[in-house]
Short mmCIF file of C-alpha atoms in Angstrom, two decimals:
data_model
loop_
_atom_site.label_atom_id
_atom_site.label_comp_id
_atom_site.label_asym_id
_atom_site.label_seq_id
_atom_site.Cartn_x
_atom_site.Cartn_y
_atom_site.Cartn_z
CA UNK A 28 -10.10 -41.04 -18.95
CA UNK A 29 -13.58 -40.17 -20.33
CA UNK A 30 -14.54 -38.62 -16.75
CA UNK A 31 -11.24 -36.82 -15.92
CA UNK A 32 -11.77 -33.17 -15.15
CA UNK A 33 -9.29 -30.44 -16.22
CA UNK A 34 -6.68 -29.40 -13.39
CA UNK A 35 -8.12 -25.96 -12.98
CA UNK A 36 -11.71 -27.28 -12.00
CA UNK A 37 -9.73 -29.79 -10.11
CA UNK A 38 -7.87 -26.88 -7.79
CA UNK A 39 -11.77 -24.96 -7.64
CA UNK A 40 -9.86 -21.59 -8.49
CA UNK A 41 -12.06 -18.87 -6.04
CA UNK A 42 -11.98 -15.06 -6.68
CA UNK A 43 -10.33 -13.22 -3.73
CA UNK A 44 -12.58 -12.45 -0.25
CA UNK A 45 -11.26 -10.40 2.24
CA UNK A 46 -12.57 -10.76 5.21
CA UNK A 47 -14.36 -7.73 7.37
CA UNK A 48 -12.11 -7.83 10.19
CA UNK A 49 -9.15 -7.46 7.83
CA UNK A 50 -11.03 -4.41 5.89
CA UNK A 51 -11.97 -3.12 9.17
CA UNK A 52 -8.32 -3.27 11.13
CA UNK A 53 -7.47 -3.98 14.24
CA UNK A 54 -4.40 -3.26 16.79
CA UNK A 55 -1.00 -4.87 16.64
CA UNK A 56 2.58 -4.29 17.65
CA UNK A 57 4.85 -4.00 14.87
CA UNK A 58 8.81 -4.49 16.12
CA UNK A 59 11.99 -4.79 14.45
CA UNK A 60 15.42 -6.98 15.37
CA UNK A 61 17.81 -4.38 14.91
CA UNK A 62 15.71 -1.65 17.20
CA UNK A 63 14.49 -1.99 20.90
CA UNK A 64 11.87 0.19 19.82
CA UNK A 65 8.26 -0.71 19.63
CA UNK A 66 5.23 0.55 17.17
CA UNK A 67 1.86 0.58 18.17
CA UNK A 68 0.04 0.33 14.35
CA UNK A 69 -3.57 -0.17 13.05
CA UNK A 70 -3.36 -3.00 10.29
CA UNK A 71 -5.27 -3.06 7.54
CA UNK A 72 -6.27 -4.86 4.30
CA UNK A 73 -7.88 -2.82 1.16
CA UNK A 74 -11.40 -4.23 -0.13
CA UNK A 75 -9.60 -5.83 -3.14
CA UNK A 76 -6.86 -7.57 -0.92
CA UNK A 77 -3.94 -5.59 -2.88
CA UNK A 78 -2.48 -4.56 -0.15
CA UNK A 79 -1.34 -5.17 3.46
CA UNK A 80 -1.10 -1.37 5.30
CA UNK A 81 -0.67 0.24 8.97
CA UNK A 82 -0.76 3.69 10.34
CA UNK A 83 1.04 4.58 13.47
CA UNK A 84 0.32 6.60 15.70
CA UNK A 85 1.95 9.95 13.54
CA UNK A 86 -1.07 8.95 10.83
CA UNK A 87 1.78 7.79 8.22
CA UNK A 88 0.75 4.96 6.52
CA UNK A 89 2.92 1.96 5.04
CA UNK A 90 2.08 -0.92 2.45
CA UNK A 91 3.14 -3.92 1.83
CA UNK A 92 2.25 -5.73 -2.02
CA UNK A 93 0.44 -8.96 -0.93
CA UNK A 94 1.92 -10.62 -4.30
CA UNK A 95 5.25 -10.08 -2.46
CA UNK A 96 4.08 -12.12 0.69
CA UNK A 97 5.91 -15.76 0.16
CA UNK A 98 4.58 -16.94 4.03
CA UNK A 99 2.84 -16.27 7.10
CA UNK A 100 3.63 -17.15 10.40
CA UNK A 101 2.42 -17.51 14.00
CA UNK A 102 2.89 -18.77 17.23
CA UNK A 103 6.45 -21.29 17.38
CA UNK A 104 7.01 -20.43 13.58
CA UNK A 105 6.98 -17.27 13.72
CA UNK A 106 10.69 -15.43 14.51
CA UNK A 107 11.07 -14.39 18.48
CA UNK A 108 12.79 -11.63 19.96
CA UNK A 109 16.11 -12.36 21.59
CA UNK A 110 16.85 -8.73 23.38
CA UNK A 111 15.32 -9.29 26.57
CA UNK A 112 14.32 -5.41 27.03
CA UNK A 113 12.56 -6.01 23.45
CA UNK A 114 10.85 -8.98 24.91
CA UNK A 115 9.41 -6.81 28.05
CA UNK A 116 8.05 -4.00 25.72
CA UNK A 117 6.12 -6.61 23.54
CA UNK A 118 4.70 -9.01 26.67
CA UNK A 119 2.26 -6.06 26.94
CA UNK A 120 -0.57 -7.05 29.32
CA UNK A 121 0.25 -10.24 29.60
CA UNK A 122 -2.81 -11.38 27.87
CA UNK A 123 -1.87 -15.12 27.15
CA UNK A 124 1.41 -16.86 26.08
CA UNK A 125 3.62 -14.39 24.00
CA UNK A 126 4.61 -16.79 21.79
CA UNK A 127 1.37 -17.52 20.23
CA UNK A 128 0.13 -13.71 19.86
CA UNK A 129 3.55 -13.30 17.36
CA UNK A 130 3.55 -13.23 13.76
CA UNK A 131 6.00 -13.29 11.10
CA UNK A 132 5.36 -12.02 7.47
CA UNK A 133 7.82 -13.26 4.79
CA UNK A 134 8.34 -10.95 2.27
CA UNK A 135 10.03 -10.05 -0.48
CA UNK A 136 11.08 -10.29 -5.29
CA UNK A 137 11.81 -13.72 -4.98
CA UNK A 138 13.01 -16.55 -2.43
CA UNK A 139 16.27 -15.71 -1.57
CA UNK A 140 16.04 -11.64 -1.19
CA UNK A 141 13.85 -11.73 1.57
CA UNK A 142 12.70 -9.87 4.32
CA UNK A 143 9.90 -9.65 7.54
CA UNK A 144 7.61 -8.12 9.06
CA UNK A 145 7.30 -8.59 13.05
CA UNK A 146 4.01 -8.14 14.47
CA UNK A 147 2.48 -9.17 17.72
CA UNK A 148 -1.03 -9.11 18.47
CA UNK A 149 -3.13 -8.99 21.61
CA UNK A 150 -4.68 -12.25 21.25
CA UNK A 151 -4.13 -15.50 20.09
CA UNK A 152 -6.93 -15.78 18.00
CA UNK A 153 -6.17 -12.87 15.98
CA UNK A 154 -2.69 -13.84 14.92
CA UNK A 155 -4.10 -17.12 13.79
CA UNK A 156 -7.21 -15.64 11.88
CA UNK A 157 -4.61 -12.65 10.22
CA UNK A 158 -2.05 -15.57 9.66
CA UNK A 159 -4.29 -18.00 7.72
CA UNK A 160 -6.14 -14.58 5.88
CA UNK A 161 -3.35 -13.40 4.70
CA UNK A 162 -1.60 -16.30 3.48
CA UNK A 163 -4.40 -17.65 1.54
CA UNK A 164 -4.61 -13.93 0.09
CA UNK A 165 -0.96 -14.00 -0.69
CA UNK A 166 -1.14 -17.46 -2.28
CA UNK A 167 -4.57 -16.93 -4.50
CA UNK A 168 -4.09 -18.11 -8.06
CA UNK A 169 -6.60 -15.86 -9.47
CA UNK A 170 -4.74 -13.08 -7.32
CA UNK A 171 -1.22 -14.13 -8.67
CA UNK A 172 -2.84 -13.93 -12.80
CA UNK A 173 -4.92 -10.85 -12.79
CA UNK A 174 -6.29 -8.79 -15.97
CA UNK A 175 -4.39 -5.74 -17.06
CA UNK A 176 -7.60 -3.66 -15.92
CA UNK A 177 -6.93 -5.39 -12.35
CA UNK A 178 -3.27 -4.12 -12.74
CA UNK A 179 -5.10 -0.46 -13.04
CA UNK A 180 -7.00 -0.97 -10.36
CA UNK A 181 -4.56 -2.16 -8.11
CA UNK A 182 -1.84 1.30 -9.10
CA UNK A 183 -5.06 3.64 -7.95
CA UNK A 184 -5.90 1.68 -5.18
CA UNK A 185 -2.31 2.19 -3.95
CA UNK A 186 -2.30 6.00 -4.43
CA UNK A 187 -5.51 6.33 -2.30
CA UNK A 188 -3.82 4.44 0.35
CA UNK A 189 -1.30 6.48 0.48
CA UNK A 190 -3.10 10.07 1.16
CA UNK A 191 -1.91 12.68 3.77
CA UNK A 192 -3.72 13.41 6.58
CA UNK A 193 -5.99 16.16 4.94
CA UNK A 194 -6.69 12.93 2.30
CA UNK A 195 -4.33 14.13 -0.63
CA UNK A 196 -2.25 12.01 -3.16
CA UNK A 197 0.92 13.30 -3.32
CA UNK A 198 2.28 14.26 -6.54
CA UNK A 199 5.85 12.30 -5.98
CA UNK A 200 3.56 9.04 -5.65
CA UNK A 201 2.25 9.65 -9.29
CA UNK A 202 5.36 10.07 -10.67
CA UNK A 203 6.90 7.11 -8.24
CA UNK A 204 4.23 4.86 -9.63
CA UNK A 205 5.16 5.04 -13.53
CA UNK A 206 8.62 6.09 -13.14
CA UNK A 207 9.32 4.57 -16.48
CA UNK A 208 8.28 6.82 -18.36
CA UNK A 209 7.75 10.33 -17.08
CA UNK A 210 6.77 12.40 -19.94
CA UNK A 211 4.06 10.48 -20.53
CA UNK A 212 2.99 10.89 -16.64
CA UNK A 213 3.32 14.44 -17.01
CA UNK A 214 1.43 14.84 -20.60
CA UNK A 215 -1.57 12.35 -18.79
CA UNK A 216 -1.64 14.57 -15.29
CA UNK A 217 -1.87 17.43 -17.79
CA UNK A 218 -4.55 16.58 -19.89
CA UNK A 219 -6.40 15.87 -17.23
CA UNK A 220 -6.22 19.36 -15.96
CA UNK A 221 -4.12 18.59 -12.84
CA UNK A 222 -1.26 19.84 -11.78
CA UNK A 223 2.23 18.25 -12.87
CA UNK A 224 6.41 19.58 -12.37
CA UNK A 225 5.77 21.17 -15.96
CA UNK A 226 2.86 23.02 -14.69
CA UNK A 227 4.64 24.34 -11.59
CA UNK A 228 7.58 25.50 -14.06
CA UNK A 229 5.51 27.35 -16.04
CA UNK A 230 3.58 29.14 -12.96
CA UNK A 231 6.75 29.93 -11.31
CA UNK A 232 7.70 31.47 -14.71
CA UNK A 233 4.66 33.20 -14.67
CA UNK A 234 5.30 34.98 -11.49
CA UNK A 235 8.69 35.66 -12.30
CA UNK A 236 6.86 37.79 -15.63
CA UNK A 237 4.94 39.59 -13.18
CA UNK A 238 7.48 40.62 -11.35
CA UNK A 239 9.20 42.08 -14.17
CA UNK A 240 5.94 44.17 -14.94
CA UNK A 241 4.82 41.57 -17.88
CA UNK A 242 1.42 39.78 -18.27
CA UNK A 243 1.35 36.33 -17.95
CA UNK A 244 0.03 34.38 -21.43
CA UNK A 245 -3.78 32.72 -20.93
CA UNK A 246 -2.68 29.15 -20.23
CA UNK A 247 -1.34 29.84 -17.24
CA UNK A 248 -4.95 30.67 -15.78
CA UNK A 249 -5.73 26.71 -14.81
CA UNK A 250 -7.35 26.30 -11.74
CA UNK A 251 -4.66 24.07 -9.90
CA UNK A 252 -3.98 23.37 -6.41
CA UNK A 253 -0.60 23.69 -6.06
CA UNK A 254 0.12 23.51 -2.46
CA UNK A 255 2.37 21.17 -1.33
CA UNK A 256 2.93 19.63 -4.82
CA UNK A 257 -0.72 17.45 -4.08
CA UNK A 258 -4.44 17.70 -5.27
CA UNK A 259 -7.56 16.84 -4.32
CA UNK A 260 -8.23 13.30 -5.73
CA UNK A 261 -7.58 11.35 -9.50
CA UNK A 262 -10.46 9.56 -10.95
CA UNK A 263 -9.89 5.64 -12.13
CA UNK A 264 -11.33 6.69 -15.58
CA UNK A 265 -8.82 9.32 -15.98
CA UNK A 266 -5.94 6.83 -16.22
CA UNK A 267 -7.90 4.46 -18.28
CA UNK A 268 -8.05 7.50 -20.68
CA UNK A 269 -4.30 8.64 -20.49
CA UNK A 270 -2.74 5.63 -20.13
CA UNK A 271 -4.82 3.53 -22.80
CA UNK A 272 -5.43 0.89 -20.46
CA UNK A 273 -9.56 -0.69 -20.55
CA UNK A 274 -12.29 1.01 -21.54
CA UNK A 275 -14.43 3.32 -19.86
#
């Protein structure tokens, strides 16, 4: 037909919108079946809805890939505790019908390895408003097909989310995020003038000269911070640069 529009005008395709309440965070209860423990956690969405992440109360902070979400429950649908003692520990305040403050967060590769995430908020209307945000996140077309430069974006968005306390990246992180190829990793961290495992070789070589009364040689004078195998902060355009990825 003459008038037929094309199926992606059709669907009305619309970029990804996080809402401010899921940028801003807000308090659930995270709980597990195998444990009659309970975890007080702030939950969290990044600006970019990449991620889905909560900090307990020992500031550690855990993510969850929103491309790996396959549903989102609440209320009836969502999976209910059968120890009794867990049930107790979650009914906390009694601040309406337990039930409908639980949610359940499918996860996981594909449809058959699968796992969830328990969580139980302190009103209704929050688990519905996460529950719908984060499905229609998980389920955005755009979202699902992104540009390479997206891809980028979305590897140093997850390093910055997952900072220490003191709001370091952690050098394991780096080399857990490209573990493919780690040379590379290493040759990129390095001529970017931050610190790498070959770096830390070579200054504990250094100091093992000195000790035998030798001068170090001159490239062994970088300034790096080397405590705790973490620095300071990595720039976006610095892994455009190494890893050949966009333009700056």
């Amino acid at each position: 037909m003459a008038g037929a529009q094309p199926g992606v005008h059709a669907l009305q395709l619309k970029p990804v919108c996080v809402s401010d309440s899921l940028k801003k965070g807000i308090k659930f209860v995270k709980w597990d079946d195998d444990s009659t423990i309970v975890t007080p956690i702030i939950l969290r969405t990044d600006p970019q809805g990449f991620f889905f992440y909560w900090t307990d109360q020992n500031k550690e902070t855990e993510l969850l890939d929103l491309s790996l979400v396959k549903d989102a429950r609440c209320g009836r649908h969502a999976k209910a505790p059968k120890d009794p003692k867990l049930r107790e520990l979650l009914d906390v305040g009694n601040i309406g019908r337990l039930e409908q403050r639980m949610i359940t967060v499918v996860y996981g590769p594909d449809l058959v390895n699968i796992s969830h995430l328990n969580l139980v908020a302190f009103q209704e209307e929050v688990a519905k408003e996460w529950t719908n945000e984060v499905f229609s996140l998980a389920t955005n077309l755009l979202a699902q097909n992104m540009s390479r430069d997206a891809f980028l974006e979305k590897a140093y968005t997850k390093l910055k989310l997952q900072v220490t306390p003191e709001g370091r990246i952690p050098l394991k992180n780096i080399y857990r995020l490209f573990s493919a190829d780690r040379k590379r990793v290493e040759t990129a961290l390095e001529a970017c003038s931050l610190p790498s495992s070959r770096v830390e070789k070579a200054n504990k070589a250094a100091k093992s000269e000195q000790s035998c009364g030798k001068a170090p040689p001159k490239h062994f004078h970088l300034h790096f911070i080397k405590q705790n195998k973490m620095f300071e902060s990595v720039c976006y355009c610095f892994f455009v640069r190494c890893f050949g990825i966009g333009t700056i």
